[in-house]
Each structure stands twice: as structure tokens, then as C-alpha cells.
Short mmCIF file of C-alpha atoms in Angstrom, two decimals:
data_model
loop_
_atom_site.label_atom_id
_atom_site.label_comp_id
_atom_site.label_asym_id
_atom_site.label_seq_id
_atom_site.Cartn_x
_atom_site.Cartn_y
_atom_site.Cartn_z
CA UNK A 1488 -0.19 -0.02 -0.07
CA UNK A 1489 1.90 3.06 -1.19
CA UNK A 1490 -0.74 5.73 -0.36
CA UNK A 1491 -0.48 8.85 -2.44
CA UNK A 1492 2.47 8.91 -4.91
CA UNK A 1493 3.66 12.09 -6.91
CA UNK A 1494 6.11 12.41 -9.71
CA UNK A 1495 8.48 14.08 -10.44
CA UNK A 1496 9.88 14.98 -7.05
CA UNK A 1497 11.69 17.96 -8.63
CA UNK A 1498 11.38 19.98 -11.86
CA UNK A 1499 12.77 23.15 -13.27
CA UNK A 1500 10.79 24.62 -16.04
CA UNK A 1501 11.55 27.56 -18.51
CA UNK A 1502 8.80 30.37 -18.70
CA UNK A 1503 6.26 29.36 -21.22
CA UNK A 1504 6.85 25.46 -21.10
CA UNK A 1505 4.20 23.22 -20.17
CA UNK A 1506 4.09 20.16 -17.79
CA UNK A 1507 1.99 17.47 -16.15
CA UNK A 1508 2.38 16.56 -12.36
CA UNK A 1509 1.25 13.06 -11.87
CA UNK A 1510 -0.64 11.89 -8.87
CA UNK A 1511 -1.91 8.27 -7.88
CA UNK A 1512 -3.54 6.79 -5.05
CA UNK A 1513 -4.05 3.19 -4.26
CA UNK A 1514 -6.62 3.55 -1.32
CA UNK A 1515 -9.69 3.75 -3.61
CA UNK A 1516 -10.63 7.15 -2.40
CA UNK A 1517 -13.04 9.14 -4.34
CA UNK A 1518 -11.96 12.61 -3.45
CA UNK A 1519 -8.63 13.83 -4.69
CA UNK A 1520 -7.05 17.27 -4.27
CA UNK A 1521 -4.29 19.46 -5.50
CA UNK A 1522 -2.53 22.02 -3.19
CA UNK A 1523 0.37 24.55 -3.77
CA UNK A 1524 2.38 25.53 -0.74
CA UNK A 1525 4.40 28.72 -0.54
CA UNK A 1526 6.38 29.81 2.40
CA UNK A 1527 4.33 31.56 5.19
CA UNK A 1528 1.20 31.05 3.24
CA UNK A 1529 -0.22 27.66 4.15
CA UNK A 1530 -1.72 25.40 1.59
CA UNK A 1531 -3.91 26.74 -1.30
CA UNK A 1532 -6.37 24.49 -2.84
CA UNK A 1533 -6.07 24.54 -6.82
CA UNK A 1534 -8.35 21.79 -7.98
CA UNK A 1535 -10.25 18.91 -6.55
CA UNK A 1536 -12.30 16.02 -7.42
CA UNK A 1537 -15.08 14.01 -5.81
CA UNK A 1538 -14.82 11.18 -8.31
CA UNK A 1539 -13.91 9.95 -11.80
CA UNK A 1540 -14.99 12.46 -14.31
CA UNK A 1541 -15.84 15.14 -11.76
CA UNK A 1542 -13.47 18.18 -11.11
CA UNK A 1543 -13.99 21.62 -9.51
CA UNK A 1544 -11.95 24.67 -9.09
CA UNK A 1545 -10.33 25.49 -5.78
CA UNK A 1546 -9.26 28.89 -4.55
CA UNK A 1547 -6.16 29.34 -6.86
CA UNK A 1548 -6.99 27.53 -10.50
CA UNK A 1549 -5.71 30.00 -12.76
CA UNK A 1550 -3.06 28.59 -14.77
CA UNK A 1551 -3.84 24.95 -14.28
CA UNK A 1552 -6.00 22.17 -15.44
CA UNK A 1553 -6.88 18.66 -14.34
CA UNK A 1554 -8.68 15.71 -15.28
CA UNK A 1555 -9.97 12.69 -13.25
CA UNK A 1556 -10.31 9.67 -15.80
CA UNK A 1557 -9.84 6.88 -13.09
CA UNK A 1558 -10.46 6.84 -9.39
CA UNK A 1559 -6.59 6.29 -8.98
CA UNK A 1560 -5.23 9.08 -11.00
CA UNK A 1561 -5.48 12.87 -10.75
CA UNK A 1562 -2.94 14.72 -12.92
CA UNK A 1563 -2.21 18.44 -12.80
CA UNK A 1564 -1.41 20.34 -16.03
CA UNK A 1565 0.45 23.38 -16.13
CA UNK A 1566 0.20 25.33 -19.20
CA UNK A 1567 2.63 28.26 -20.18
CA UNK A 1568 4.44 28.16 -16.92
CA UNK A 1569 5.00 31.57 -15.18
CA UNK A 1570 7.40 32.34 -12.27
CA UNK A 1571 4.48 32.90 -10.10
CA UNK A 1572 3.90 29.20 -10.24
CA UNK A 1573 7.21 28.40 -8.64
CA UNK A 1574 5.94 26.31 -5.53
CA UNK A 1575 5.68 22.99 -3.90
CA UNK A 1576 2.73 21.23 -5.03
CA UNK A 1577 0.90 18.37 -3.13
CA UNK A 1578 -1.64 15.78 -4.03
CA UNK A 1579 -3.96 14.52 -1.46
CA UNK A 1580 -6.82 12.03 -1.18
CA UNK A 1581 -9.65 11.19 1.25
CA UNK A 1582 -12.30 8.62 1.57
CA UNK A 1583 -14.91 11.36 1.82
CA UNK A 1584 -15.38 15.00 2.38
CA UNK A 1585 -16.04 16.99 5.60
CA UNK A 1586 -15.24 14.49 8.26
CA UNK A 1587 -12.57 12.65 6.68
CA UNK A 1588 -8.79 13.23 7.13
CA UNK A 1589 -6.66 13.86 4.08
CA UNK A 1590 -3.80 11.74 3.02
CA UNK A 1591 -0.77 13.70 1.31
CA UNK A 1592 1.71 12.65 -1.28
CA UNK A 1593 5.33 13.58 -0.77
CA UNK A 1594 5.16 16.84 -3.01
CA UNK A 1595 6.68 18.01 -6.27
CA UNK A 1596 9.12 21.17 -5.88
CA UNK A 1597 8.74 23.24 -9.10
CA UNK A 1598 10.83 26.06 -10.28
CA UNK A 1599 10.01 28.15 -13.07
CA UNK A 1600 12.63 30.38 -14.38
CA UNK B 1268 -17.23 31.67 4.87
CA UNK B 1269 -14.72 29.62 6.83
CA UNK B 1270 -11.32 30.66 7.96
CA UNK B 1271 -8.60 29.56 10.48
CA UNK B 1272 -5.97 31.57 12.33
CA UNK B 1273 -2.63 30.22 13.70
CA UNK B 1274 -1.37 33.47 15.54
CA UNK B 1275 2.20 32.39 16.08
CA UNK B 1276 4.51 31.88 13.11
CA UNK B 1277 7.00 29.97 15.54
CA UNK B 1278 6.74 28.35 19.05
CA UNK B 1279 9.93 27.41 20.87
CA UNK B 1280 10.00 24.98 23.76
CA UNK B 1281 12.48 23.12 25.70
CA UNK B 1282 12.60 19.27 25.56
CA UNK B 1283 10.56 17.84 28.24
CA UNK B 1284 8.34 21.09 28.84
CA UNK B 1285 4.61 21.14 27.71
CA UNK B 1286 3.80 22.64 24.44
CA UNK B 1287 0.89 24.49 22.98
CA UNK B 1288 0.30 25.66 19.35
CA UNK B 1289 -2.68 27.76 19.07
CA UNK B 1290 -5.49 27.79 16.39
CA UNK B 1291 -8.64 29.82 16.22
CA UNK B 1292 -11.31 29.41 13.64
CA UNK B 1293 -14.44 31.02 12.12
CA UNK B 1294 -17.38 28.98 10.57
CA UNK B 1295 -20.97 29.72 10.19
CA UNK B 1296 -21.98 26.24 11.59
CA UNK B 1297 -20.53 23.64 13.70
CA UNK B 1298 -16.86 23.02 12.77
CA UNK B 1299 -15.00 19.98 11.87
CA UNK B 1300 -11.29 20.72 12.91
CA UNK B 1301 -8.04 18.93 12.16
CA UNK B 1302 -4.29 19.15 12.92
CA UNK B 1303 -1.60 18.00 10.39
CA UNK B 1304 2.23 18.08 10.70
CA UNK B 1305 4.74 18.44 8.28
CA UNK B 1306 8.47 17.16 8.59
CA UNK B 1307 11.11 18.79 6.23
CA UNK B 1308 10.79 17.86 2.61
CA UNK B 1309 7.77 15.70 3.21
CA UNK B 1310 3.85 15.91 2.83
CA UNK B 1311 1.37 16.68 5.43
CA UNK B 1312 0.57 13.93 7.80
CA UNK B 1313 -2.64 13.80 9.66
CA UNK B 1314 -2.48 14.07 13.67
CA UNK B 1315 -6.12 14.49 15.00
CA UNK B 1316 -9.51 15.54 14.39
CA UNK B 1317 -12.73 16.95 16.25
CA UNK B 1318 -15.87 16.03 14.69
CA UNK B 1319 -18.20 15.79 17.70
CA UNK B 1320 -18.35 14.50 21.28
CA UNK B 1321 -15.71 15.01 23.69
CA UNK B 1322 -14.08 18.32 23.59
CA UNK B 1323 -10.61 16.73 24.25
CA UNK B 1324 -9.27 14.81 21.25
CA UNK B 1325 -6.30 12.56 21.59
CA UNK B 1326 -4.12 11.74 18.30
CA UNK B 1327 -0.74 10.41 17.16
CA UNK B 1328 2.63 10.75 18.83
CA UNK B 1329 1.21 11.81 22.16
CA UNK B 1330 -0.70 15.05 20.78
CA UNK B 1331 -4.10 16.21 22.01
CA UNK B 1332 -6.24 19.13 21.16
CA UNK B 1333 -9.23 20.78 22.93
CA UNK B 1334 -12.25 22.21 21.11
CA UNK B 1335 -13.53 25.34 22.85
CA UNK B 1336 -16.71 26.54 21.27
CA UNK B 1337 -17.09 29.72 23.07
CA UNK B 1338 -13.50 30.76 22.20
CA UNK B 1339 -13.82 29.40 18.75
CA UNK B 1340 -10.31 27.56 19.48
CA UNK B 1341 -8.63 24.33 18.87
CA UNK B 1342 -5.14 24.25 20.47
CA UNK B 1343 -2.78 21.54 19.95
CA UNK B 1344 -1.17 20.35 23.10
CA UNK B 1345 1.53 17.87 24.36
CA UNK B 1346 2.47 17.25 27.99
CA UNK B 1347 6.19 16.66 27.27
CA UNK B 1348 7.88 17.95 24.09
CA UNK B 1349 10.65 15.90 22.30
CA UNK B 1350 13.20 17.31 19.88
CA UNK B 1351 11.55 15.24 17.21
CA UNK B 1352 8.34 17.00 17.59
CA UNK B 1353 10.16 19.95 15.81
CA UNK B 1354 8.18 20.36 12.62
CA UNK B 1355 5.51 22.61 10.88
CA UNK B 1356 1.82 22.39 12.20
CA UNK B 1357 -1.04 23.18 10.29
CA UNK B 1358 -4.54 23.41 11.64
CA UNK B 1359 -7.63 23.31 9.20
CA UNK B 1360 -11.24 23.90 9.39
CA UNK B 1361 -14.20 22.75 7.43
CA UNK B 1362 -17.84 24.07 7.79
CA UNK B 1363 -19.87 20.88 7.02
CA UNK B 1364 -21.54 22.89 4.38
CA UNK B 1365 -18.47 23.30 2.62
CA UNK B 1366 -16.80 20.82 0.31
CA UNK B 1367 -13.02 21.60 0.91
CA UNK B 1368 -10.72 22.39 3.94
CA UNK B 1369 -9.19 25.80 4.81
CA UNK B 1370 -5.70 25.50 6.23
CA UNK B 1371 -4.03 27.94 8.55
CA UNK B 1372 -0.63 29.50 7.55
CA UNK B 1373 1.28 26.94 9.76
CA UNK B 1374 3.18 27.23 12.92
CA UNK B 1375 6.85 26.11 13.25
CA UNK B 1376 7.64 24.19 16.33
CA UNK B 1377 11.11 24.16 17.56
CA UNK B 1378 12.06 21.98 20.35
CA UNK B 1379 15.42 22.37 21.90
CA UNK B 1380 17.44 19.73 23.74
#
């Protein structure tokens, strides 16, 4: 049981490039989330999904896209990378909403230069 | 709207002394409250949660938290701190009418030998 896995661990992008951050969970959780963490700012929700085929915007969705074709996978796509997207990105999953704790992946550290 | 505040950026405590990390919240209904811990270069780990019932909640690694509805607080406590408790701690809240958690900005706990 690997939990939530993320790839890559680190990535450097040039301005204007695109990339996909991968997230997979093996706990059969319906709910999945993408957060970004900036120093002193806590976690900000980018997108979330309540099940395969269903996604919704979080607090900071601009510049990102997601898809959820399977229960296990929830990739995050960055189009036209900008320096403001330099951050640490975390994927998380949970068995339900509200009362259920979230399980986090190890994170992807992204630098855009 | 829901919000959470962690008024201290950093808490310093000597090993063996009790520790408290503060959290206050604002929701329109009855809150669900969570504490997570983040060790360096790792994802967040769930520590404990308050959903309903006893105001004193016990969690992992000897941590506990007290829900105080009149003061809208959910402070994290431990009777005797360990150097290995040094980490970044996040409080989070969800109003059951909402779909997603709101995280505080985090409090760095430093336990000195």
C-alpha cells in the first residue's frame, strides 16, 4: 500500500513551457485534491475531484488544469508556466469530504525560471 | 465563509516541557477541525481531528487538542515535548456545508534539547 504517490519530485521549467504533475493513490478514495504550498502562506487549494469524471476549481485555479479519468489518477497540468507558479505542489486524497482526513503525497518542488 | 488563524509563526519550547500550538477558527455552523504535521521535505501527515463529542481529542505521537466552542479555538497540546516533534504544524477547518478544507498558515515548532 503505497498511499499517495507523486512524480516528479523536482522539476525546473522555463517560462512558457508546459508540464504534467502526476498523482496516483491506491486507497480507492473518491476525493482527490491538488494544493500548492508557498512559504508562510499555508496550503492553497488549486483543484479537487469528488470522483472519476468530476472536477471543480479551488481557491487558485488560474494557470492549471486537471482531469480525472480513473479513481486512482488525478494529474495536474501546467500550461505556459510562469514564475508565479514556482511552488511545492501536493496531491491528497480522502475517503469522503468534511469529516474525513486527507492523505498527502510527498510533493513536487517546481521552479519556473 | 470559513477561516482559520494560527497566530504564532514559531513556537520555541525546551525538551520535556509542555507545548501548545494555537488555532482559532471562524465558521457559520458547527466546525470539523483538524491538525496536520509536516516534517522537512515531506507531505502533511494527519495528527487528529474533532468532529463531535468529547472536547478533548487525542491523536498520534502523544498529541491532543481541546475544542473550545465559546473561544472558537482548537489548540494543539503535548504534555512533554521531544526534539523530534520539531516540525511545521497546520490547523484546518471545514464547515460541513462546504466541500473543502481551509488551512492555516502553519506554525513552526522548535524543540531544543
